[in-house]
Coordinates of N, CA and C and ligand atoms in Angstrom, one line a residue:
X220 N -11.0 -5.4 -20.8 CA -12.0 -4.5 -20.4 C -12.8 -5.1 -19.3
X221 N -13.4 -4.4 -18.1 CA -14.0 -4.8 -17.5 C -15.5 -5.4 -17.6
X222 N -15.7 -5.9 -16.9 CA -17.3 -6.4 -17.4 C -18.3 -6.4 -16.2
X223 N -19.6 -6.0 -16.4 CA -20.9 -5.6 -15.0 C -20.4 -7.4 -14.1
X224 N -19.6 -7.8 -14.0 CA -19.6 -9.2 -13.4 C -18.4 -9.5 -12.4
X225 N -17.4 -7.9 -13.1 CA -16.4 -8.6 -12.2 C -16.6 -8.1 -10.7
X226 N -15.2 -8.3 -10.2 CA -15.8 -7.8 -8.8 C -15.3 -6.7 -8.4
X227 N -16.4 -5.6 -7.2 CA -15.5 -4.3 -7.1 C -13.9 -4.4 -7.2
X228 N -13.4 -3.7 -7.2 CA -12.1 -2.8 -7.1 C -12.0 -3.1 -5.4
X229 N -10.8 -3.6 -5.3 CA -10.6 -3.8 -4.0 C -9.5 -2.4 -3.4
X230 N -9.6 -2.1 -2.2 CA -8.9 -0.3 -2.0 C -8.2 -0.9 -0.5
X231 N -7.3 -0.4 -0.3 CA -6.4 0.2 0.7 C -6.1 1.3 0.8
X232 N -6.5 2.0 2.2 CA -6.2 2.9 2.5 C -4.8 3.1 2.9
X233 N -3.8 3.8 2.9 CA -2.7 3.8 3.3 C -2.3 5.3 4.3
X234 N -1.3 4.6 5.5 CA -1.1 6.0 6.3 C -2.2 6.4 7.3
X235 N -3.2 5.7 7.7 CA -4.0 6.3 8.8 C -3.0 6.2 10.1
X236 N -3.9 7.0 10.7 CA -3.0 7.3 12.0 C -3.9 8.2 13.0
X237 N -5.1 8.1 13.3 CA -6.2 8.3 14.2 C -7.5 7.2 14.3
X238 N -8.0 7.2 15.3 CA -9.0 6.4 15.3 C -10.1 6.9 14.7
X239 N -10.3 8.3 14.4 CA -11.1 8.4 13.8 C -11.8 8.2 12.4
X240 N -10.4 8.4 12.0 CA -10.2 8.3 10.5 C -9.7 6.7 10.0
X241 N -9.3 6.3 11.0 CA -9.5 4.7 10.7 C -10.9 4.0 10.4
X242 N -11.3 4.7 11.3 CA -13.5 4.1 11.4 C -13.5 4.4 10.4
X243 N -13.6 5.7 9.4 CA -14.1 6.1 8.5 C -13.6 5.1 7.7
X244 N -12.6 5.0 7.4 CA -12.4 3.8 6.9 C -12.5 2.5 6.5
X245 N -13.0 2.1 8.2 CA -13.4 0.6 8.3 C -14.9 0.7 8.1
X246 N -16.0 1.9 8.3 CA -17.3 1.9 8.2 C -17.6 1.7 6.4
X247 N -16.4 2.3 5.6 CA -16.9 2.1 4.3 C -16.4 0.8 4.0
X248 N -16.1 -0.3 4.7 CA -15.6 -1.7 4.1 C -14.5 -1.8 3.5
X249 N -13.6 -0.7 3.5 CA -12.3 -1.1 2.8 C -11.8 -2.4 2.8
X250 N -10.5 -2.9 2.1 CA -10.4 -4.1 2.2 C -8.7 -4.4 3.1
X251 N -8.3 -3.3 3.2 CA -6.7 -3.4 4.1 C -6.6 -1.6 4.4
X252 N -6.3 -1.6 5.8 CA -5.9 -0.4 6.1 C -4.7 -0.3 6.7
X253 N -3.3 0.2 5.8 CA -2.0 0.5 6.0 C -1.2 1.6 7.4
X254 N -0.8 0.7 8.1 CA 0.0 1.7 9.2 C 1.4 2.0 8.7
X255 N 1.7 3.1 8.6 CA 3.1 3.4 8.3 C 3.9 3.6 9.4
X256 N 5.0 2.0 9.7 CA 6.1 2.8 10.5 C 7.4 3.3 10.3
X257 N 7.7 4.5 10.0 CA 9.0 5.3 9.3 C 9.3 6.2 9.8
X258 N 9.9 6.5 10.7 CA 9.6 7.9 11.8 C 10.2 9.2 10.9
X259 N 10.7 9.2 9.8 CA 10.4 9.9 9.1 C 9.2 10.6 8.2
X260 N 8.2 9.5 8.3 CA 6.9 10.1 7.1 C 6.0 10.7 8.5
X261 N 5.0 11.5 7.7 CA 4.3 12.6 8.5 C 3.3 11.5 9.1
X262 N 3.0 10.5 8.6 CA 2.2 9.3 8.8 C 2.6 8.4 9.7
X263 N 3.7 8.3 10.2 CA 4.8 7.5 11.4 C 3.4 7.3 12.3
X264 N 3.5 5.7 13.1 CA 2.6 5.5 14.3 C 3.9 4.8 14.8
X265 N 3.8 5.3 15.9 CA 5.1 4.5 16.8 C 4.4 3.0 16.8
X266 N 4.7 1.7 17.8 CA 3.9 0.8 17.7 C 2.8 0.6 18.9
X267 N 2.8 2.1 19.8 CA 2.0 1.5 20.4 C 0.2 2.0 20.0
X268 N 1.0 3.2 19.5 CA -0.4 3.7 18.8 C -0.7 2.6 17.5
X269 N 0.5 2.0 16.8 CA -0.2 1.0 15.9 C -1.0 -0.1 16.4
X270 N -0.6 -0.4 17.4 CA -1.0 -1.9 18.3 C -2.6 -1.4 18.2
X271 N -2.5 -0.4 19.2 CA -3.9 0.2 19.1 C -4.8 0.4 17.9
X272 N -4.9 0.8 17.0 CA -5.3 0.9 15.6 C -5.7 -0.4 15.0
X273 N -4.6 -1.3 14.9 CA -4.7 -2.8 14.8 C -5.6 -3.3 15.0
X274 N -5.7 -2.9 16.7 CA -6.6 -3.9 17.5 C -8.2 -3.5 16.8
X275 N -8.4 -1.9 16.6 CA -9.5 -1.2 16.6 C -9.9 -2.1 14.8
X276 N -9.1 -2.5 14.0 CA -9.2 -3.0 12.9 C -9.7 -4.5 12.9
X277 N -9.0 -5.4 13.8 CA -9.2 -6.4 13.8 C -10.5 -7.5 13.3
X278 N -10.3 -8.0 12.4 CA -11.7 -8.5 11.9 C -12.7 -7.6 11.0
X279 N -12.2 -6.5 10.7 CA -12.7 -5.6 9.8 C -12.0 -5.2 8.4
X280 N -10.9 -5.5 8.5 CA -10.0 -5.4 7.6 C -8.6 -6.0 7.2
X281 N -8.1 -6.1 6.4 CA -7.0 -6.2 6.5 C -5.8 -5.8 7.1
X282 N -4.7 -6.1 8.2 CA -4.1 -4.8 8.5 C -2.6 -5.2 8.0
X283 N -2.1 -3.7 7.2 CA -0.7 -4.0 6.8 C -0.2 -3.3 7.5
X284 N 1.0 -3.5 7.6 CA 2.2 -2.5 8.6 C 3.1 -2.6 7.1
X285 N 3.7 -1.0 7.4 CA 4.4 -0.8 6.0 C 6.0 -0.5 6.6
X286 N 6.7 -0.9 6.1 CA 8.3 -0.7 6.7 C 9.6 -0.7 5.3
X287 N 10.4 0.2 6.2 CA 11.4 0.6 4.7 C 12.5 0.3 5.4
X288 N 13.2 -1.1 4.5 CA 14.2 -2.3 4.6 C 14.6 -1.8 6.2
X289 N 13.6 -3.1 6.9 CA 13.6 -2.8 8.4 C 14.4 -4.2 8.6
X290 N 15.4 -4.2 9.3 CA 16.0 -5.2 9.9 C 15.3 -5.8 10.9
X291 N 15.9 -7.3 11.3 CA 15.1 -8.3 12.1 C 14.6 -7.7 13.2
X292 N 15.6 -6.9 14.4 CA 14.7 -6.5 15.1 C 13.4 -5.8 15.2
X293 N 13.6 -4.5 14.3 CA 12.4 -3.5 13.8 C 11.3 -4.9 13.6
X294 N 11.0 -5.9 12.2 CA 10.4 -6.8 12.2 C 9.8 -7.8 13.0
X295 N 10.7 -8.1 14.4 CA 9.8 -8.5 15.2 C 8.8 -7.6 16.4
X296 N 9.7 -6.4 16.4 CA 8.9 -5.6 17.3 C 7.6 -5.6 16.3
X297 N 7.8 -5.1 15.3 CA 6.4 -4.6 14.6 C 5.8 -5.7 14.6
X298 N 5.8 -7.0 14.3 CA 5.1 -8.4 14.0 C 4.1 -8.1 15.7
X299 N 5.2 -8.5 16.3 CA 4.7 -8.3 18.1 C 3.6 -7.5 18.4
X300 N 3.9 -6.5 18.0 CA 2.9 -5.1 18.6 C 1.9 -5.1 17.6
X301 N 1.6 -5.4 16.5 CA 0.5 -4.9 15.3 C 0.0 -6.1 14.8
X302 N 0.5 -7.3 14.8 CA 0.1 -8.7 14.2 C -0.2 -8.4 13.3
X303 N 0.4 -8.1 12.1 CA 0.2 -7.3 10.7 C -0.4 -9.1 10.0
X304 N -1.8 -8.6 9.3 CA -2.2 -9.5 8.4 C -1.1 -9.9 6.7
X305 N -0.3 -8.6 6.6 CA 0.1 -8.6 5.9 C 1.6 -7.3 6.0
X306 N 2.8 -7.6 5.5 CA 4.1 -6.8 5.8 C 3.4 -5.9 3.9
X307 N 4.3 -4.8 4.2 CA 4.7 -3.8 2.9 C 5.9 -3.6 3.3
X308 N 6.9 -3.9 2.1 CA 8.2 -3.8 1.9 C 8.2 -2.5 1.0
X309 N 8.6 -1.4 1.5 CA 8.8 -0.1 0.7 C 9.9 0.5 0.6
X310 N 11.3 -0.1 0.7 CA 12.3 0.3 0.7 C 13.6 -0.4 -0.3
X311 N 14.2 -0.8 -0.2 CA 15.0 -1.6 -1.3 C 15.4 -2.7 -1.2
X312 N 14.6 -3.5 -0.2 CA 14.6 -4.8 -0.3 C 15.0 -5.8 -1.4
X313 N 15.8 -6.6 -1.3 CA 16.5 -7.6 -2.6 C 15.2 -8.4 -2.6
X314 N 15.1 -9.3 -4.0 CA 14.1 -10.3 -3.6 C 14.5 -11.8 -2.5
X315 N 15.9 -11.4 -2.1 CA 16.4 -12.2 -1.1 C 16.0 -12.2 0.2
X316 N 16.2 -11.1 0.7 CA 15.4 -10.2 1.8 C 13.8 -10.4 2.1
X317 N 13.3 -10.3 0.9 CA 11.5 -10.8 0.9 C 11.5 -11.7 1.4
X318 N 12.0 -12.7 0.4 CA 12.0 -14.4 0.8 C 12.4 -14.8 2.5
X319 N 13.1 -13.9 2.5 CA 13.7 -13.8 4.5 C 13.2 -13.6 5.3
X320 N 12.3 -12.3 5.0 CA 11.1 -11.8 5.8 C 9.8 -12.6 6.0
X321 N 9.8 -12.8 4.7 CA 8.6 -14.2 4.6 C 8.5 -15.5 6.0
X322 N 9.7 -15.6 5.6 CA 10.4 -16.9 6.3 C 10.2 -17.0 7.8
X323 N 11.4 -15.4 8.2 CA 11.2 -15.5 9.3 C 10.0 -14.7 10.2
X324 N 9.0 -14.0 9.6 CA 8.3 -13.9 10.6 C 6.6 -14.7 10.1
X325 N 6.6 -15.6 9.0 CA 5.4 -16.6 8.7 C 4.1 -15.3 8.1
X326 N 4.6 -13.9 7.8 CA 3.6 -12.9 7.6 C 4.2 -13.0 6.2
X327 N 2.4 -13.0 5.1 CA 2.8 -12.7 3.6 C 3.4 -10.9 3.8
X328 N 3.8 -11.0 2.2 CA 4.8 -10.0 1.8 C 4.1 -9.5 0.7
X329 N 3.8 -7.9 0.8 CA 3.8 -7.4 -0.1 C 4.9 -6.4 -0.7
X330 N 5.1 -6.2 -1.7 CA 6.6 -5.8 -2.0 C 6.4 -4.6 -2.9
X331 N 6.8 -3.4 -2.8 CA 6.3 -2.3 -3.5 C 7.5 -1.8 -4.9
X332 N 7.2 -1.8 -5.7 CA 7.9 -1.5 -6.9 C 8.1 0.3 -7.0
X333 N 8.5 0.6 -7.2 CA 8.9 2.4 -7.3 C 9.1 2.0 -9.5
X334 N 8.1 3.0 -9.9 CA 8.3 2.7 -11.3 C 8.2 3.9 -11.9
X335 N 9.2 4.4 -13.0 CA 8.9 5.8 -13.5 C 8.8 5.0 -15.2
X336 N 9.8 4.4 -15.7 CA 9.7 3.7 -16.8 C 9.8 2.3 -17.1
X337 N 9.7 2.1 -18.3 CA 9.8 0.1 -19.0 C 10.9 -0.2 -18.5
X338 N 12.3 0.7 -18.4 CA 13.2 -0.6 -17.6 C 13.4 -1.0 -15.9
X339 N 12.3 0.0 -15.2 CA 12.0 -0.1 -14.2 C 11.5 -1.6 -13.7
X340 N 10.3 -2.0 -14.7 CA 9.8 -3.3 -15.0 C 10.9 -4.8 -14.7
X341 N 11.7 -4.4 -14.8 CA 12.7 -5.6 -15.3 C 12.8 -6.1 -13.9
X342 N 12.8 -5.6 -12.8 CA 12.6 -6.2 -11.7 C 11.9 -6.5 -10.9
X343 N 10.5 -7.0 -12.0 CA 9.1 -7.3 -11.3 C 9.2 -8.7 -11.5
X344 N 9.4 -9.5 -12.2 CA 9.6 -10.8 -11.9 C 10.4 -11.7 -10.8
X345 N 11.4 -11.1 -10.5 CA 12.2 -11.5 -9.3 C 11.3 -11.2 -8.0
X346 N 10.7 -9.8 -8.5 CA 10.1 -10.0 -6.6 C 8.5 -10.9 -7.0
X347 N 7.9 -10.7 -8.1 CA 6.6 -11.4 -8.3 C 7.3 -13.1 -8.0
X348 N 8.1 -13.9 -8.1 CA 8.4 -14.9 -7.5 C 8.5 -15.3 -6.2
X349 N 8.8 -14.1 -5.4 CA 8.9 -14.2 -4.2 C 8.1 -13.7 -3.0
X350 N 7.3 -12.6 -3.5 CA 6.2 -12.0 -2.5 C 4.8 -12.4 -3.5
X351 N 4.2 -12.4 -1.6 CA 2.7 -12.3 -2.4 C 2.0 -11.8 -2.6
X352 N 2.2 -10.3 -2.9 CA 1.7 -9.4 -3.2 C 2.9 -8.6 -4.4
X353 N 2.1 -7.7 -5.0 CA 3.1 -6.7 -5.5 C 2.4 -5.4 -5.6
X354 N 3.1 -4.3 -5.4 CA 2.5 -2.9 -5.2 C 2.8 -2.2 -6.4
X355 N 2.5 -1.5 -7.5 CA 3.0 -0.7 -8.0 C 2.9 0.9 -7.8
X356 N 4.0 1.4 -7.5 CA 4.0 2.6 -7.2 C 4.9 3.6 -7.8
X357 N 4.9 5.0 -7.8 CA 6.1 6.0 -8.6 C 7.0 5.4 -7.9
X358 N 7.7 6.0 -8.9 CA 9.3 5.9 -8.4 C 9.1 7.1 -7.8
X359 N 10.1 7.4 -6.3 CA 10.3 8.6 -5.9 C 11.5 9.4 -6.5
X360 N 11.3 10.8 -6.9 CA 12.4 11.2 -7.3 C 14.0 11.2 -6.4
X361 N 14.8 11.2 -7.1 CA 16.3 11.2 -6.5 C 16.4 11.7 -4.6
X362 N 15.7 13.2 -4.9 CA 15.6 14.4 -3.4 C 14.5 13.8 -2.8
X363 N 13.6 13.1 -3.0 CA 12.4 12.9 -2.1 C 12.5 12.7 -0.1
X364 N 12.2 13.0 0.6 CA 12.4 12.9 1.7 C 11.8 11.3 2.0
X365 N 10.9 10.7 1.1 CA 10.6 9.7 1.4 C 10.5 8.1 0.0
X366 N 10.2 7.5 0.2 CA 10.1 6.6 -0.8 C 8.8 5.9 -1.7
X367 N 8.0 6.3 -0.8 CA 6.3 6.8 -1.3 C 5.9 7.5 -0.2
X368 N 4.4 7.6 -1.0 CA 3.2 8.7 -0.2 C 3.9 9.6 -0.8
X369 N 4.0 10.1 -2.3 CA 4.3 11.2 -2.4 C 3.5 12.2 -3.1
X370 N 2.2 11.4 -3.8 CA 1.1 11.5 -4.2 C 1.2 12.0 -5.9
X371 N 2.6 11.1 -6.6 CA 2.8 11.2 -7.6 C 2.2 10.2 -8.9
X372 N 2.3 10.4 -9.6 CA 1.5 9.1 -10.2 C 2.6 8.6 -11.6
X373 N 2.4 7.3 -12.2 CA 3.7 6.7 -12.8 C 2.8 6.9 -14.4
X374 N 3.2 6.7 -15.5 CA 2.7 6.8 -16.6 C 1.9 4.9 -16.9
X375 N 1.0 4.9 -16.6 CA 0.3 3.9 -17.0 C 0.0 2.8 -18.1
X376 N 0.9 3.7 -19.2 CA 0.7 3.1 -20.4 C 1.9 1.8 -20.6
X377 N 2.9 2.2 -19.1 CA 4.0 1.1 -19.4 C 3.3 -0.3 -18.7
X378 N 2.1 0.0 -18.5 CA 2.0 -1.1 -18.3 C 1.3 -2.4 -19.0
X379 N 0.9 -1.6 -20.1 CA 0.4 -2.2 -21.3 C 0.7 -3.4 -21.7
X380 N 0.1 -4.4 -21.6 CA 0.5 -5.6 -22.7 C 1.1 -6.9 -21.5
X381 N 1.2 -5.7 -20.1 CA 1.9 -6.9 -19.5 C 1.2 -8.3 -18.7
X382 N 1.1 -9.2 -18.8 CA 0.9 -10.1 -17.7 C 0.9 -10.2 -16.2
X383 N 0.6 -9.2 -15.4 CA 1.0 -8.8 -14.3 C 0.6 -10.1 -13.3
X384 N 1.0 -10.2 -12.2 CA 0.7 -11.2 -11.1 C -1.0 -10.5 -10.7
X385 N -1.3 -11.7 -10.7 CA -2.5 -12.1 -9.8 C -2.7 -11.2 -8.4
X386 N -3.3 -10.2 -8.2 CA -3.4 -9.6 -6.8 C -2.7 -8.3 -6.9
X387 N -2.0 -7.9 -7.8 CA -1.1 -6.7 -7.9 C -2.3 -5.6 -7.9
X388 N -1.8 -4.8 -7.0 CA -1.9 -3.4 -6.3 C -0.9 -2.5 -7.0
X389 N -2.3 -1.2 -7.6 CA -2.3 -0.1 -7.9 C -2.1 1.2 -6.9
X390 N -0.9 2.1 -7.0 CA -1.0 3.3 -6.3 C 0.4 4.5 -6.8
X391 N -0.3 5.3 -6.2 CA 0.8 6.4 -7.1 C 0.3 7.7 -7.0
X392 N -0.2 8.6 -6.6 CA -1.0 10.0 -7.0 C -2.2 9.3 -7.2
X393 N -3.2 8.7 -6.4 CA -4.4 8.1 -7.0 C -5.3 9.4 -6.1
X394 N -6.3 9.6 -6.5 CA -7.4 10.0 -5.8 C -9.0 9.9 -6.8
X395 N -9.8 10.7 -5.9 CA -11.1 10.2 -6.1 C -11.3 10.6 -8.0
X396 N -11.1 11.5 -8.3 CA -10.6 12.1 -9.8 C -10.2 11.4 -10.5
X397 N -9.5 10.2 -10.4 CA -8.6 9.6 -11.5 C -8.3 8.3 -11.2
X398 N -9.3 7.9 -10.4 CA -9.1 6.2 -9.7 C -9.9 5.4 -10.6
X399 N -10.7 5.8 -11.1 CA -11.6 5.0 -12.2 C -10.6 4.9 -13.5
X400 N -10.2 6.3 -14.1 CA -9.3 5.9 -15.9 C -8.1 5.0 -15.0
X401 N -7.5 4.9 -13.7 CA -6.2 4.5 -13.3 C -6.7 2.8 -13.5
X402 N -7.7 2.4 -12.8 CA -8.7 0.7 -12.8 C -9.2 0.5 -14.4
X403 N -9.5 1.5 -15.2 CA -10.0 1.3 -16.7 C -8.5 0.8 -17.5
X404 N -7.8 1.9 -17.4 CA -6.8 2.0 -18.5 C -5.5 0.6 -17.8
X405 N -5.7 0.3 -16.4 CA -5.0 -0.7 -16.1 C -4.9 -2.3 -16.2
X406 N -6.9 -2.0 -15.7 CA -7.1 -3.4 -15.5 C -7.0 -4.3 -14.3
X407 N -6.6 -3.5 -13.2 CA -5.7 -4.3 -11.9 C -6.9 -3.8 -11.3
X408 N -7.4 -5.2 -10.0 CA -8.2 -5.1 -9.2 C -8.2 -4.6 -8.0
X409 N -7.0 -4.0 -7.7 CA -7.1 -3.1 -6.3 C -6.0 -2.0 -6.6
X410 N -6.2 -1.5 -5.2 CA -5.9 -0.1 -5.9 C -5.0 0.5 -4.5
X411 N -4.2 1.5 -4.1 CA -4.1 2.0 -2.8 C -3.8 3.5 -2.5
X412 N -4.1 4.4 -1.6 CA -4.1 5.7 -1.8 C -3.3 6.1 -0.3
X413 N -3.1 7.2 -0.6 CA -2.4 8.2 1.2 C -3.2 9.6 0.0
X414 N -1.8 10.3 0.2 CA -1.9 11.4 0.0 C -3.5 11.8 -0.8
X415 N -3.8 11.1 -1.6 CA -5.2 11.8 -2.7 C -6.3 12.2 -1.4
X416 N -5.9 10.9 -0.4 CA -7.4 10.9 0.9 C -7.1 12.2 2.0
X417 N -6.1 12.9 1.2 CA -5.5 13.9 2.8 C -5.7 15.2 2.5
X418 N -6.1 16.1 3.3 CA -5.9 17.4 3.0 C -4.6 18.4 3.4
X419 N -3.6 17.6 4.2 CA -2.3 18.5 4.4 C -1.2 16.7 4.5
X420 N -0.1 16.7 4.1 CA 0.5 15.6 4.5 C 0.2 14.9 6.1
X421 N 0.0 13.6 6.0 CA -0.8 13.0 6.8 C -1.8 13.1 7.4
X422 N -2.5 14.0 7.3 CA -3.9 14.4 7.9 C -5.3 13.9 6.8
X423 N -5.4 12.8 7.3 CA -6.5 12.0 6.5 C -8.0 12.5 6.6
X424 N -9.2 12.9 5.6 CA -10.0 13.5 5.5 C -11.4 12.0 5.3
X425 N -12.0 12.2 6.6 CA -13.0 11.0 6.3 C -14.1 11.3 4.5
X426 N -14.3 13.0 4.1 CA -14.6 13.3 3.5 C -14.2 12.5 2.0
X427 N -12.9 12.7 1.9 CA -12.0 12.7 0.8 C -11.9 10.9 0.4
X428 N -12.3 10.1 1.5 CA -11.7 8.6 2.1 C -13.6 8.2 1.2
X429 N -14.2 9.0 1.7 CA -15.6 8.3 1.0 C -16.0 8.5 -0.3
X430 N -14.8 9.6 -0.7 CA -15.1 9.8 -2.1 C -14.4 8.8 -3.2
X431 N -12.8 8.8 -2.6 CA -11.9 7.7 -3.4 C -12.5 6.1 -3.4
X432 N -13.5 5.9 -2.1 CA -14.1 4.4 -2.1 C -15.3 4.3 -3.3
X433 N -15.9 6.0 -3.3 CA -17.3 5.0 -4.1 C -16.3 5.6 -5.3
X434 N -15.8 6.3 -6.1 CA -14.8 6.5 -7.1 C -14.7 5.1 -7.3
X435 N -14.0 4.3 -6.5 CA -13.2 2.8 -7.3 C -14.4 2.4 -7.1
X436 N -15.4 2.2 -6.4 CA -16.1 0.8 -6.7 C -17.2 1.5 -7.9
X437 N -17.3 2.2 -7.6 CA -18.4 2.9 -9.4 C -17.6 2.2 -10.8
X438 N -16.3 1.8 -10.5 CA -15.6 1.4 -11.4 C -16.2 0.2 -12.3
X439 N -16.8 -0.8 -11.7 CA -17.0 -1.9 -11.9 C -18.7 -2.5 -11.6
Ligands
LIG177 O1 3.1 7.1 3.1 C1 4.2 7.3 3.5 O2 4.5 8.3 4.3 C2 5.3 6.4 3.2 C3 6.5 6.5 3.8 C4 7.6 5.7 3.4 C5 7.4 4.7 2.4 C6 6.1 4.6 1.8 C7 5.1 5.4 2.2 N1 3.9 5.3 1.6 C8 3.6 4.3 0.6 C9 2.2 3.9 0.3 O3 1.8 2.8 0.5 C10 1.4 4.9 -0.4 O4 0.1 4.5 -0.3 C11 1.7 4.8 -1.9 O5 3.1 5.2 -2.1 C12 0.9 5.8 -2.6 O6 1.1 7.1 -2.0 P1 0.3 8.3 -2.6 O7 0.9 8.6 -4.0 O8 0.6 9.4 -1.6 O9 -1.1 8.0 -2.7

């Protein structure tokens, strides 16, 4: 159970892709703000608009660049262009691959889980060994066009009982509505959102972004 002592709820935003909505962002103190590069999601920044965004973050936040099982080149352009404080692996990365990415570009790894049930679990130890981060997120269904940001949420109760790593990250269908029982009923100290902060796919709402912030930190 939480206690008046611990410390906020730490949030990432995920998927900005304007400067405006980044400020919004960065004026309420978030603690990492996610660029998605996937030229499939509605949230895609090529790198130069990420470089830019980056820069506008720098020293304000954390900045992650999110990539789905991007080979070395994609990796070093992105490293190059964005100086990501931190990589998100959202695609099907082996925990071989983490360890590789780790390696070769000296940027921590966070590594995103897709989880619908308990035997989904079974492959959180292998990447919890190897990245330093862990994300928990839905699994996307089979048809999804994408592999998150789908603004679905996973059944929470499987997470019951477990021991989870140190630093593991909450996300799934989060929004301002249900970010507090998702931090109560979990226990995990951060949290990360797209879709709940948006009013149409990709289109981030400074409105919606100030509501999910004081939502999680009212938490604690
Ligand atoms: O957001 C995307 O478009 C995206 C594309 C490809 C892979 C992952 C993607 N997003 C992952 C995120 O980090 C989301 O924040 C996380 O899945 C939660 O999304 P949501 O349920 O929409 O809040």
């Amino acid at each position: 159970m939480a206690s008046a002592i611990d410390p906020p709820a730490r949030i990432k935003i995920c998927g900005l892709s304007t400067r405006e909505t980044l400020d919004a962002a960065l004026a309420l103190g978030v603690d990492w703000i996610g660029l998605v590069h996937f030229p499939r999601s509605p949230r895609h920044v090529d790198f130069a608009s990420a470089a830019a965004l980056s820069s506008q973050a720098r020293g304000r936040a954390e900045r992650v660049v999110l990539l789905v099982d991007p080979d070395d080149v994609l990796l070093s352009r992105a490293v190059e262009a964005i100086d990501p404080d931190l990589i998100q692996l959202h695609g099907r990365e082996s925990p071989e691959r983490v360890t590789a990415i780790r390696a070769s570009t000296g940027r921590p790894v966070m590594k995103a889980l897709g989880l619908a049930t308990t035997a989904d679990l079974a492959a959180l130890p292998a990447y919890a060994a190897v990245a330093d981060r862990i994300l928990l997120d839905a699994k996307a269904p089979p048809d999804a066009a994408l592999p998150g940001g789908n603004g679905r949420s996973f059944d929470w109760t499987i997470l019951a009982g477990l021991d989870l790593p140190s630093g593991t990250m909450l996300s799934g269908g989060l929004d301002a509505g249900n970010v507090a029982e998702a931090l109560a009923r979990t226990q995990l100290g951060a949290v990360d959102v797209s879709s709940g902060v948006e009013t149409a796919p990709g289109v981030k709402d400074p409105g919606k972004i100030a509501a999910f912030v004081a939502a999680a930190r009212a938490t604690r």
